[in-house]
Amino acid sequence: MYPMISGPGGTRPRHALLAEAKAELKAKGQPRRKDSVGAMIENPQRAIAGDLLAGRCDFFSIGTNDLIHTCSRSTAATAASPHL
């Protein structure tokens, strides 16, 4: 899973690194297996890019901690407040 993806452009350099690593393994005669590529979207405002990422990754995950904090207008510092 690629961490900290904020949009489709964030997958390009990581796909290139993955392709390079696969080529190195192939050159060494390492057995090939089916890989699934995922993306972690940490920024809730970027979650709307999910439809654009769907064509570039097999799956993606949205960081729910940040999403909850954004929706409730809290932060990690205020999350412990009893009135929230």
mmCIF file as gemmi writes it, N, C-alpha and C atoms, coordinates in Angstrom:
data_model
loop_
_atom_site.group_PDB
_atom_site.id
_atom_site.type_symbol
_atom_site.label_atom_id
_atom_site.label_alt_id
_atom_site.label_comp_id
_atom_site.label_asym_id
_atom_site.label_entity_id
_atom_site.label_seq_id
_atom_site.pdbx_PDB_ins_code
_atom_site.Cartn_x
_atom_site.Cartn_y
_atom_site.Cartn_z
_atom_site.occupancy
_atom_site.B_iso_or_equiv
_atom_site.pdbx_formal_charge
_atom_site.auth_seq_id
_atom_site.auth_asym_id
_atom_site.pdbx_PDB_model_num
ATOM 1 N N . MET Axp A 1 ? 0.854 -1.172 0 1 0 ? 1 A 1
ATOM 2 C CA . MET Axp A 1 ? 0 0 0 1 0 ? 1 A 1
ATOM 3 C C . MET Axp A 1 ? 0.897 1.231 0 1 0 ? 1 A 1
ATOM 4 N N . TYR Axp A 2 ? 0.612 2.117 -0.923 1 0 ? 2 A 1
ATOM 5 C CA . TYR Axp A 2 ? 1.356 3.371 -0.98 1 0 ? 2 A 1
ATOM 6 C C . TYR Axp A 2 ? 0.804 4.318 0.086 1 0 ? 2 A 1
ATOM 7 N N . PRO Axp A 3 ? 1.662 4.877 0.935 1 0 ? 3 A 1
ATOM 8 C CA . PRO Axp A 3 ? 1.179 5.801 1.969 1 0 ? 3 A 1
ATOM 9 C C . PRO Axp A 3 ? 1.072 7.244 1.468 1 0 ? 3 A 1
ATOM 10 N N . MET Axp A 4 ? 0.256 8.004 2.141 1 0 ? 4 A 1
ATOM 11 C CA . MET Axp A 4 ? 0.161 9.461 1.962 1 0 ? 4 A 1
ATOM 12 C C . MET Axp A 4 ? -0.106 9.887 0.518 1 0 ? 4 A 1
ATOM 13 N N . ILE Axp A 5 ? -1.083 9.288 -0.122 1 0 ? 5 A 1
ATOM 14 C CA . ILE Axp A 5 ? -1.444 9.637 -1.491 1 0 ? 5 A 1
ATOM 15 C C . ILE Axp A 5 ? -2.489 10.745 -1.448 1 0 ? 5 A 1
ATOM 16 N N . SER Axp A 6 ? -2.267 11.789 -2.23 1 0 ? 6 A 1
ATOM 17 C CA . SER Axp A 6 ? -3.216 12.902 -2.241 1 0 ? 6 A 1
ATOM 18 C C . SER Axp A 6 ? -3.931 13.04 -3.576 1 0 ? 6 A 1
ATOM 19 N N . GLY Axp A 7 ? -3.612 12.193 -4.526 1 0 ? 7 A 1
ATOM 20 C CA . GLY Axp A 7 ? -4.262 12.239 -5.824 1 0 ? 7 A 1
ATOM 21 C C . GLY Axp A 7 ? -3.582 11.297 -6.785 1 0 ? 7 A 1
ATOM 22 N N . PRO Axp A 8 ? -4.095 11.186 -7.999 1 0 ? 8 A 1
ATOM 23 C CA . PRO Axp A 8 ? -3.535 10.251 -8.971 1 0 ? 8 A 1
ATOM 24 C C . PRO Axp A 8 ? -2.057 10.471 -9.268 1 0 ? 8 A 1
ATOM 25 N N . GLY Axp A 9 ? -1.602 11.722 -9.238 1 0 ? 9 A 1
ATOM 26 C CA . GLY Axp A 9 ? -0.195 12.004 -9.501 1 0 ? 9 A 1
ATOM 27 C C . GLY Axp A 9 ? 0.742 11.384 -8.483 1 0 ? 9 A 1
ATOM 28 N N . GLY Axp A 10 ? 0.25 11.143 -7.288 1 0 ? 10 A 1
ATOM 29 C CA . GLY Axp A 10 ? 1.081 10.55 -6.246 1 0 ? 10 A 1
ATOM 30 C C . GLY Axp A 10 ? 1.409 9.095 -6.479 1 0 ? 10 A 1
ATOM 31 N N . THR Axp A 11 ? 0.643 8.438 -7.356 1 0 ? 11 A 1
ATOM 32 C CA . THR Axp A 11 ? 0.917 7.031 -7.629 1 0 ? 11 A 1
ATOM 33 C C . THR Axp A 11 ? 1.993 6.843 -8.688 1 0 ? 11 A 1
ATOM 34 N N . ARG Axp A 12 ? 2.176 7.814 -9.551 1 0 ? 12 A 1
ATOM 35 C CA . ARG Axp A 12 ? 3.106 7.655 -10.683 1 0 ? 12 A 1
ATOM 36 C C . ARG Axp A 12 ? 4.532 7.302 -10.247 1 0 ? 12 A 1
ATOM 37 N N . PRO Axp A 13 ? 5.143 8.088 -9.354 1 0 ? 13 A 1
ATOM 38 C CA . PRO Axp A 13 ? 6.526 7.739 -8.98 1 0 ? 13 A 1
ATOM 39 C C . PRO Axp A 13 ? 6.598 6.405 -8.227 1 0 ? 13 A 1
ATOM 40 N N . ARG Axp A 14 ? 5.571 6.079 -7.498 1 0 ? 14 A 1
ATOM 41 C CA . ARG Axp A 14 ? 5.574 4.82 -6.752 1 0 ? 14 A 1
ATOM 42 C C . ARG Axp A 14 ? 5.4 3.635 -7.696 1 0 ? 14 A 1
ATOM 43 N N . HIS Axp A 15 ? 4.554 3.799 -8.716 1 0 ? 15 A 1
ATOM 44 C CA . HIS Axp A 15 ? 4.422 2.743 -9.728 1 0 ? 15 A 1
ATOM 45 C C . HIS Axp A 15 ? 5.757 2.517 -10.427 1 0 ? 15 A 1
ATOM 46 N N . ALA Axp A 16 ? 6.487 3.584 -10.689 1 0 ? 16 A 1
ATOM 47 C CA . ALA Axp A 16 ? 7.789 3.466 -11.349 1 0 ? 16 A 1
ATOM 48 C C . ALA Axp A 16 ? 8.768 2.69 -10.466 1 0 ? 16 A 1
ATOM 49 N N . LEU Axp A 17 ? 8.776 2.984 -9.176 1 0 ? 17 A 1
ATOM 50 C CA . LEU Axp A 17 ? 9.659 2.26 -8.25 1 0 ? 17 A 1
ATOM 51 C C . LEU Axp A 17 ? 9.267 0.789 -8.162 1 0 ? 17 A 1
ATOM 52 N N . LEU Axp A 18 ? 7.972 0.528 -8.145 1 0 ? 18 A 1
ATOM 53 C CA . LEU Axp A 18 ? 7.506 -0.854 -8.083 1 0 ? 18 A 1
ATOM 54 C C . LEU Axp A 18 ? 7.91 -1.616 -9.341 1 0 ? 18 A 1
ATOM 55 N N . ALA Axp A 19 ? 7.762 -0.991 -10.499 1 0 ? 19 A 1
ATOM 56 C CA . ALA Axp A 19 ? 8.155 -1.632 -11.759 1 0 ? 19 A 1
ATOM 57 C C . ALA Axp A 19 ? 9.658 -1.93 -11.768 1 0 ? 19 A 1
ATOM 58 N N . GLU Axp A 20 ? 10.434 -1.008 -11.228 1 0 ? 20 A 1
ATOM 59 C CA . GLU Axp A 20 ? 11.889 -1.204 -11.151 1 0 ? 20 A 1
ATOM 60 C C . GLU Axp A 20 ? 12.223 -2.393 -10.248 1 0 ? 20 A 1
ATOM 61 N N . ALA Axp A 21 ? 11.56 -2.469 -9.117 1 0 ? 21 A 1
ATOM 62 C CA . ALA Axp A 21 ? 11.809 -3.582 -8.191 1 0 ? 21 A 1
ATOM 63 C C . ALA Axp A 21 ? 11.397 -4.915 -8.815 1 0 ? 21 A 1
ATOM 64 N N . LYS Axp A 22 ? 10.278 -4.929 -9.528 1 0 ? 22 A 1
ATOM 65 C CA . LYS Axp A 22 ? 9.836 -6.16 -10.192 1 0 ? 22 A 1
ATOM 66 C C . LYS Axp A 22 ? 10.841 -6.59 -11.256 1 0 ? 22 A 1
ATOM 67 N N . ALA Axp A 23 ? 11.388 -5.619 -11.998 1 0 ? 23 A 1
ATOM 68 C CA . ALA Axp A 23 ? 12.377 -5.928 -13.027 1 0 ? 23 A 1
ATOM 69 C C . ALA Axp A 23 ? 13.643 -6.518 -12.403 1 0 ? 23 A 1
ATOM 70 N N . GLU Axp A 24 ? 14.057 -5.975 -11.273 1 0 ? 24 A 1
ATOM 71 C CA . GLU Axp A 24 ? 15.233 -6.497 -10.575 1 0 ? 24 A 1
ATOM 72 C C . GLU Axp A 24 ? 15.003 -7.936 -10.127 1 0 ? 24 A 1
ATOM 73 N N . LEU Axp A 25 ? 13.822 -8.209 -9.581 1 0 ? 25 A 1
ATOM 74 C CA . LEU Axp A 25 ? 13.517 -9.569 -9.134 1 0 ? 25 A 1
ATOM 75 C C . LEU Axp A 25 ? 13.463 -10.537 -10.31 1 0 ? 25 A 1
ATOM 76 N N . LYS Axp A 26 ? 12.884 -10.082 -11.422 1 0 ? 26 A 1
ATOM 77 C CA . LYS Axp A 26 ? 12.81 -10.925 -12.616 1 0 ? 26 A 1
ATOM 78 C C . LYS Axp A 26 ? 14.209 -11.242 -13.129 1 0 ? 26 A 1
ATOM 79 N N . ALA Axp A 27 ? 15.082 -10.235 -13.125 1 0 ? 27 A 1
ATOM 80 C CA . ALA Axp A 27 ? 16.458 -10.432 -13.585 1 0 ? 27 A 1
ATOM 81 C C . ALA Axp A 27 ? 17.201 -11.428 -12.708 1 0 ? 27 A 1
ATOM 82 N N . LYS Axp A 28 ? 16.841 -11.499 -11.445 1 0 ? 28 A 1
ATOM 83 C CA . LYS Axp A 28 ? 17.469 -12.439 -10.517 1 0 ? 28 A 1
ATOM 84 C C . LYS Axp A 28 ? 16.806 -13.808 -10.538 1 0 ? 28 A 1
ATOM 85 N N . GLY Axp A 29 ? 15.769 -13.945 -11.361 1 0 ? 29 A 1
ATOM 86 C CA . GLY Axp A 29 ? 15.076 -15.232 -11.465 1 0 ? 29 A 1
ATOM 87 C C . GLY Axp A 29 ? 14.143 -15.522 -10.307 1 0 ? 29 A 1
ATOM 88 N N . GLN Axp A 30 ? 13.771 -14.491 -9.575 1 0 ? 30 A 1
ATOM 89 C CA . GLN Axp A 30 ? 12.849 -14.672 -8.445 1 0 ? 30 A 1
ATOM 90 C C . GLN Axp A 30 ? 11.45 -15.019 -8.961 1 0 ? 30 A 1
ATOM 91 N N . PRO Axp A 31 ? 10.762 -15.901 -8.268 1 0 ? 31 A 1
ATOM 92 C CA . PRO Axp A 31 ? 9.409 -16.248 -8.709 1 0 ? 31 A 1
ATOM 93 C C . PRO Axp A 31 ? 8.476 -15.033 -8.66 1 0 ? 31 A 1
ATOM 94 N N . ARG Axp A 32 ? 7.584 -14.961 -9.61 1 0 ? 32 A 1
ATOM 95 C CA . ARG Axp A 32 ? 6.639 -13.846 -9.728 1 0 ? 32 A 1
ATOM 96 C C . ARG Axp A 32 ? 5.326 -14.234 -9.091 1 0 ? 32 A 1
ATOM 97 N N . ARG Axp A 33 ? 4.714 -13.292 -8.423 1 0 ? 33 A 1
ATOM 98 C CA . ARG Axp A 33 ? 3.389 -13.521 -7.856 1 0 ? 33 A 1
ATOM 99 C C . ARG Axp A 33 ? 2.499 -12.338 -8.182 1 0 ? 33 A 1
ATOM 100 N N . LYS Axp A 34 ? 1.241 -12.538 -8.102 1 0 ? 34 A 1
ATOM 101 C CA . LYS Axp A 34 ? 0.288 -11.459 -8.362 1 0 ? 34 A 1
ATOM 102 C C . LYS Axp A 34 ? 0.336 -10.489 -7.192 1 0 ? 34 A 1
ATOM 103 N N . ASP Axp A 35 ? 0.533 -9.234 -7.505 1 0 ? 35 A 1
ATOM 104 C CA . ASP Axp A 35 ? 0.582 -8.191 -6.491 1 0 ? 35 A 1
ATOM 105 C C . ASP Axp A 35 ? -0.655 -7.32 -6.592 1 0 ? 35 A 1
ATOM 106 N N . SER Axp A 36 ? -1.17 -6.908 -5.469 1 0 ? 36 A 1
ATOM 107 C CA . SER Axp A 36 ? -2.235 -5.915 -5.417 1 0 ? 36 A 1
ATOM 108 C C . SER Axp A 36 ? -1.613 -4.617 -4.938 1 0 ? 36 A 1
ATOM 109 N N . VAL Axp A 37 ? -1.962 -3.534 -5.599 1 0 ? 37 A 1
ATOM 110 C CA . VAL Axp A 37 ? -1.407 -2.231 -5.248 1 0 ? 37 A 1
ATOM 111 C C . VAL Axp A 37 ? -2.521 -1.38 -4.658 1 0 ? 37 A 1
ATOM 112 N N . GLY Axp A 38 ? -2.254 -0.853 -3.459 1 0 ? 38 A 1
ATOM 113 C CA . GLY Axp A 38 ? -3.24 -0.01 -2.793 1 0 ? 38 A 1
ATOM 114 C C . GLY Axp A 38 ? -2.672 1.354 -2.469 1 0 ? 38 A 1
ATOM 115 N N . ALA Axp A 39 ? -3.569 2.262 -2.124 1 0 ? 39 A 1
ATOM 116 C CA . ALA Axp A 39 ? -3.167 3.625 -1.768 1 0 ? 39 A 1
ATOM 117 C C . ALA Axp A 39 ? -3.879 4.042 -0.485 1 0 ? 39 A 1
ATOM 118 N N . MET Axp A 40 ? -3.159 4.674 0.407 1 0 ? 40 A 1
ATOM 119 C CA . MET Axp A 40 ? -3.73 5.201 1.638 1 0 ? 40 A 1
ATOM 120 C C . MET Axp A 40 ? -3.921 6.693 1.467 1 0 ? 40 A 1
ATOM 121 N N . ILE Axp A 41 ? -5.162 7.13 1.556 1 0 ? 41 A 1
ATOM 122 C CA . ILE Axp A 41 ? -5.479 8.552 1.445 1 0 ? 41 A 1
ATOM 123 C C . ILE Axp A 41 ? -5.616 9.077 2.864 1 0 ? 41 A 1
ATOM 124 N N . GLU Axp A 42 ? -4.66 9.851 3.313 1 0 ? 42 A 1
ATOM 125 C CA . GLU Axp A 42 ? -4.64 10.346 4.688 1 0 ? 42 A 1
ATOM 126 C C . GLU Axp A 42 ? -5.428 11.635 4.869 1 0 ? 42 A 1
ATOM 127 N N . ASN Axp A 43 ? -5.56 12.408 3.815 1 0 ? 43 A 1
ATOM 128 C CA . ASN Axp A 43 ? -6.208 13.708 3.908 1 0 ? 43 A 1
ATOM 129 C C . ASN Axp A 43 ? -7.671 13.585 3.476 1 0 ? 43 A 1
ATOM 130 N N . PRO Axp A 44 ? -8.628 13.803 4.383 1 0 ? 44 A 1
ATOM 131 C CA . PRO Axp A 44 ? -10.044 13.633 4.038 1 0 ? 44 A 1
ATOM 132 C C . PRO Axp A 44 ? -10.498 14.478 2.86 1 0 ? 44 A 1
ATOM 133 N N . GLN Axp A 45 ? -9.914 15.645 2.705 1 0 ? 45 A 1
ATOM 134 C CA . GLN Axp A 45 ? -10.298 16.494 1.574 1 0 ? 45 A 1
ATOM 135 C C . GLN Axp A 45 ? -9.907 15.846 0.251 1 0 ? 45 A 1
ATOM 136 N N . ARG Axp A 46 ? -8.96 14.949 0.272 1 0 ? 46 A 1
ATOM 137 C CA . ARG Axp A 46 ? -8.519 14.26 -0.94 1 0 ? 46 A 1
ATOM 138 C C . ARG Axp A 46 ? -9.316 12.988 -1.208 1 0 ? 46 A 1
ATOM 139 N N . ALA Axp A 47 ? -10.189 12.621 -0.291 1 0 ? 47 A 1
ATOM 140 C CA . ALA Axp A 47 ? -10.981 11.41 -0.48 1 0 ? 47 A 1
ATOM 141 C C . ALA Axp A 47 ? -11.837 11.496 -1.735 1 0 ? 47 A 1
ATOM 142 N N . ILE Axp A 48 ? -12.141 12.708 -2.173 1 0 ? 48 A 1
ATOM 143 C CA . ILE Axp A 48 ? -12.939 12.856 -3.383 1 0 ? 48 A 1
ATOM 144 C C . ILE Axp A 48 ? -12.171 12.424 -4.63 1 0 ? 48 A 1
ATOM 145 N N . ALA Axp A 49 ? -10.882 12.194 -4.502 1 0 ? 49 A 1
ATOM 146 C CA . ALA Axp A 49 ? -10.087 11.716 -5.633 1 0 ? 49 A 1
ATOM 147 C C . ALA Axp A 49 ? -10.167 10.2 -5.768 1 0 ? 49 A 1
ATOM 148 N N . GLY Axp A 50 ? -10.966 9.57 -4.946 1 0 ? 50 A 1
ATOM 149 C CA . GLY Axp A 50 ? -11.075 8.114 -4.979 1 0 ? 50 A 1
ATOM 150 C C . GLY Axp A 50 ? -11.44 7.565 -6.342 1 0 ? 50 A 1
ATOM 151 N N . ASP Axp A 51 ? -12.33 8.227 -7.045 1 0 ? 51 A 1
ATOM 152 C CA . ASP Axp A 51 ? -12.707 7.731 -8.371 1 0 ? 51 A 1
ATOM 153 C C . ASP Axp A 51 ? -11.54 7.805 -9.351 1 0 ? 51 A 1
ATOM 154 N N . LEU Axp A 52 ? -10.665 8.777 -9.169 1 0 ? 52 A 1
ATOM 155 C CA . LEU Axp A 52 ? -9.496 8.886 -10.04 1 0 ? 52 A 1
ATOM 156 C C . LEU Axp A 52 ? -8.429 7.853 -9.686 1 0 ? 52 A 1
ATOM 157 N N . LEU Axp A 53 ? -8.346 7.5 -8.417 1 0 ? 53 A 1
ATOM 158 C CA . LEU Axp A 53 ? -7.378 6.497 -7.984 1 0 ? 53 A 1
ATOM 159 C C . LEU Axp A 53 ? -7.822 5.09 -8.343 1 0 ? 53 A 1
ATOM 160 N N . ALA Axp A 54 ? -9.119 4.894 -8.462 1 0 ? 54 A 1
ATOM 161 C CA . ALA Axp A 54 ? -9.648 3.555 -8.696 1 0 ? 54 A 1
ATOM 162 C C . ALA Axp A 54 ? -9.043 2.914 -9.944 1 0 ? 54 A 1
ATOM 163 N N . GLY Axp A 55 ? -8.734 3.686 -10.955 1 0 ? 55 A 1
ATOM 164 C CA . GLY Axp A 55 ? -8.125 3.139 -12.158 1 0 ? 55 A 1
ATOM 165 C C . GLY Axp A 55 ? -6.633 2.913 -12.052 1 0 ? 55 A 1
ATOM 166 N N . ARG Axp A 56 ? -6.017 3.42 -10.994 1 0 ? 56 A 1
ATOM 167 C CA . ARG Axp A 56 ? -4.56 3.316 -10.847 1 0 ? 56 A 1
ATOM 168 C C . ARG Axp A 56 ? -4.138 2.332 -9.763 1 0 ? 56 A 1
ATOM 169 N N . CYS Axp A 57 ? -5.073 1.952 -8.915 1 0 ? 57 A 1
ATOM 170 C CA . CYS Axp A 57 ? -4.767 1.034 -7.816 1 0 ? 57 A 1
ATOM 171 C C . CYS Axp A 57 ? -5.842 -0.047 -7.737 1 0 ? 57 A 1
ATOM 172 N N . ASP Axp A 58 ? -5.483 -1.156 -7.117 1 0 ? 58 A 1
ATOM 173 C CA . ASP Axp A 58 ? -6.447 -2.237 -6.935 1 0 ? 58 A 1
ATOM 174 C C . ASP Axp A 58 ? -7.409 -1.943 -5.792 1 0 ? 58 A 1
ATOM 175 N N . PHE Axp A 59 ? -6.938 -1.18 -4.821 1 0 ? 59 A 1
ATOM 176 C CA . PHE Axp A 59 ? -7.778 -0.804 -3.677 1 0 ? 59 A 1
ATOM 177 C C . PHE Axp A 59 ? -7.217 0.465 -3.061 1 0 ? 59 A 1
ATOM 178 N N . PHE Axp A 60 ? -8.022 1.132 -2.264 1 0 ? 60 A 1
ATOM 179 C CA . PHE Axp A 60 ? -7.514 2.259 -1.499 1 0 ? 60 A 1
ATOM 180 C C . PHE Axp A 60 ? -8.243 2.34 -0.175 1 0 ? 60 A 1
ATOM 181 N N . SER Axp A 61 ? -7.615 3.032 0.749 1 0 ? 61 A 1
ATOM 182 C CA . SER Axp A 61 ? -8.138 3.17 2.096 1 0 ? 61 A 1
ATOM 183 C C . SER Axp A 61 ? -8.102 4.646 2.473 1 0 ? 61 A 1
ATOM 184 N N . ILE Axp A 62 ? -9.131 5.06 3.175 1 0 ? 62 A 1
ATOM 185 C CA . ILE Axp A 62 ? -9.196 6.451 3.624 1 0 ? 62 A 1
ATOM 186 C C . ILE Axp A 62 ? -8.932 6.476 5.118 1 0 ? 62 A 1
ATOM 187 N N . GLY Axp A 63 ? -8.006 7.326 5.546 1 0 ? 63 A 1
ATOM 188 C CA . GLY Axp A 63 ? -7.656 7.426 6.961 1 0 ? 63 A 1
ATOM 189 C C . GLY Axp A 63 ? -8.848 7.933 7.772 1 0 ? 63 A 1
ATOM 190 N N . THR Axp A 64 ? -9.505 7.037 8.494 1 0 ? 64 A 1
ATOM 191 C CA . THR Axp A 64 ? -10.725 7.415 9.203 1 0 ? 64 A 1
ATOM 192 C C . THR Axp A 64 ? -10.474 8.311 10.406 1 0 ? 64 A 1
ATOM 193 N N . ASN Axp A 65 ? -9.309 8.231 11.032 1 0 ? 65 A 1
ATOM 194 C CA . ASN Axp A 65 ? -9.039 9.122 12.164 1 0 ? 65 A 1
ATOM 195 C C . ASN Axp A 65 ? -9.112 10.581 11.73 1 0 ? 65 A 1
ATOM 196 N N . ASP Axp A 66 ? -8.431 10.886 10.64 1 0 ? 66 A 1
ATOM 197 C CA . ASP Axp A 66 ? -8.451 12.26 10.138 1 0 ? 66 A 1
ATOM 198 C C . ASP Axp A 66 ? -9.839 12.647 9.655 1 0 ? 66 A 1
ATOM 199 N N . LEU Axp A 67 ? -10.542 11.716 9.045 1 0 ? 67 A 1
ATOM 200 C CA . LEU Axp A 67 ? -11.889 11.992 8.555 1 0 ? 67 A 1
ATOM 201 C C . LEU Axp A 67 ? -12.83 12.319 9.718 1 0 ? 67 A 1
ATOM 202 N N . ILE Axp A 68 ? -12.749 11.56 10.779 1 0 ? 68 A 1
ATOM 203 C CA . ILE Axp A 68 ? -13.585 11.817 11.963 1 0 ? 68 A 1
ATOM 204 C C . ILE Axp A 68 ? -13.24 13.163 12.575 1 0 ? 68 A 1
ATOM 205 N N . HIS Axp A 69 ? -11.968 13.449 12.683 1 0 ? 69 A 1
ATOM 206 C CA . HIS Axp A 69 ? -11.555 14.744 13.254 1 0 ? 69 A 1
ATOM 207 C C . HIS Axp A 69 ? -12.062 15.899 12.409 1 0 ? 69 A 1
ATOM 208 N N . THR Axp A 70 ? -11.996 15.745 11.093 1 0 ? 70 A 1
ATOM 209 C CA . THR Axp A 70 ? -12.474 16.807 10.207 1 0 ? 70 A 1
ATOM 210 C C . THR Axp A 70 ? -13.98 16.993 10.343 1 0 ? 70 A 1
ATOM 211 N N . CYS Axp A 71 ? -14.716 15.902 10.332 1 0 ? 71 A 1
ATOM 212 C CA . CYS Axp A 71 ? -16.181 15.984 10.418 1 0 ? 71 A 1
ATOM 213 C C . CYS Axp A 71 ? -16.659 16.524 11.758 1 0 ? 71 A 1
ATOM 214 N N . SER Axp A 72 ? -15.928 16.22 12.822 1 0 ? 72 A 1
ATOM 215 C CA . SER Axp A 72 ? -16.344 16.669 14.156 1 0 ? 72 A 1
ATOM 216 C C . SER Axp A 72 ? -15.661 17.969 14.577 1 0 ? 72 A 1
ATOM 217 N N . ARG Axp A 73 ? -14.851 18.512 13.687 1 0 ? 73 A 1
ATOM 218 C CA . ARG Axp A 73 ? -14.099 19.745 13.955 1 0 ? 73 A 1
ATOM 219 C C . ARG Axp A 73 ? -13.199 19.62 15.182 1 0 ? 73 A 1
ATOM 220 N N . SER Axp A 74 ? -12.678 18.45 15.388 1 0 ? 74 A 1
ATOM 221 C CA . SER Axp A 74 ? -11.783 18.253 16.521 1 0 ? 74 A 1
ATOM 222 C C . SER Axp A 74 ? -10.386 17.948 15.988 1 0 ? 74 A 1
ATOM 223 N N . THR Axp A 75 ? -9.45 17.905 16.883 1 0 ? 75 A 1
ATOM 224 C CA . THR Axp A 75 ? -8.087 17.526 16.559 1 0 ? 75 A 1
ATOM 225 C C . THR Axp A 75 ? -7.678 16.454 17.543 1 0 ? 75 A 1
ATOM 226 N N . ALA Axp A 76 ? -6.497 15.91 17.372 1 0 ? 76 A 1
ATOM 227 C CA . ALA Axp A 76 ? -6.017 14.913 18.328 1 0 ? 76 A 1
ATOM 228 C C . ALA Axp A 76 ? -5.947 15.514 19.727 1 0 ? 76 A 1
ATOM 229 N N . ALA Axp A 77 ? -5.646 16.798 19.83 1 0 ? 77 A 1
ATOM 230 C CA . ALA Axp A 77 ? -5.547 17.459 21.137 1 0 ? 77 A 1
ATOM 231 C C . ALA Axp A 77 ? -6.912 17.656 21.782 1 0 ? 77 A 1
ATOM 232 N N . THR Axp A 78 ? -7.935 17.92 20.981 1 0 ? 78 A 1
ATOM 233 C CA . THR Axp A 78 ? -9.272 18.171 21.555 1 0 ? 78 A 1
ATOM 234 C C . THR Axp A 78 ? -10.129 16.917 21.62 1 0 ? 78 A 1
ATOM 235 N N . ALA Axp A 79 ? -9.675 15.83 21.017 1 0 ? 79 A 1
ATOM 236 C CA . ALA Axp A 79 ? -10.485 14.602 20.98 1 0 ? 79 A 1
ATOM 237 C C . ALA Axp A 79 ? -10.735 14.044 22.376 1 0 ? 79 A 1
ATOM 238 N N . ALA Axp A 80 ? -9.847 14.319 23.314 1 0 ? 80 A 1
ATOM 239 C CA . ALA Axp A 80 ? -10.028 13.812 24.674 1 0 ? 80 A 1
ATOM 240 C C . ALA Axp A 80 ? -10.991 14.652 25.5 1 0 ? 80 A 1
ATOM 241 N N . SER Axp A 81 ? -11.48 15.748 24.931 1 0 ? 81 A 1
ATOM 242 C CA . SER Axp A 81 ? -12.404 16.619 25.641 1 0 ? 81 A 1
ATOM 243 C C . SER Axp A 81 ? -13.747 15.944 25.853 1 0 ? 81 A 1
ATOM 244 N N . PRO Axp A 82 ? -14.281 15.95 27.062 1 0 ? 82 A 1
ATOM 245 C CA . PRO Axp A 82 ? -15.529 15.234 27.353 1 0 ? 82 A 1
ATOM 246 C C . PRO Axp A 82 ? -16.74 15.775 26.591 1 0 ? 82 A 1
ATOM 247 N N . HIS Axp A 83 ? -16.757 17.039 26.192 1 0 ? 83 A 1
ATOM 248 C CA . HIS Axp A 83 ? -17.923 17.593 25.514 1 0 ? 83 A 1
ATOM 249 C C . HIS Axp A 83 ? -18.021 17.162 24.055 1 0 ? 83 A 1
ATOM 250 N N . LEU Axp A 84 ? -17 16.484 23.524 1 0 ? 84 A 1
ATOM 251 C CA . LEU Axp A 84 ? -17.05 16.024 22.132 1 0 ? 84 A 1
ATOM 252 C C . LEU Axp A 84 ? -17.678 14.703 22.104 1 0 ? 84 A 1
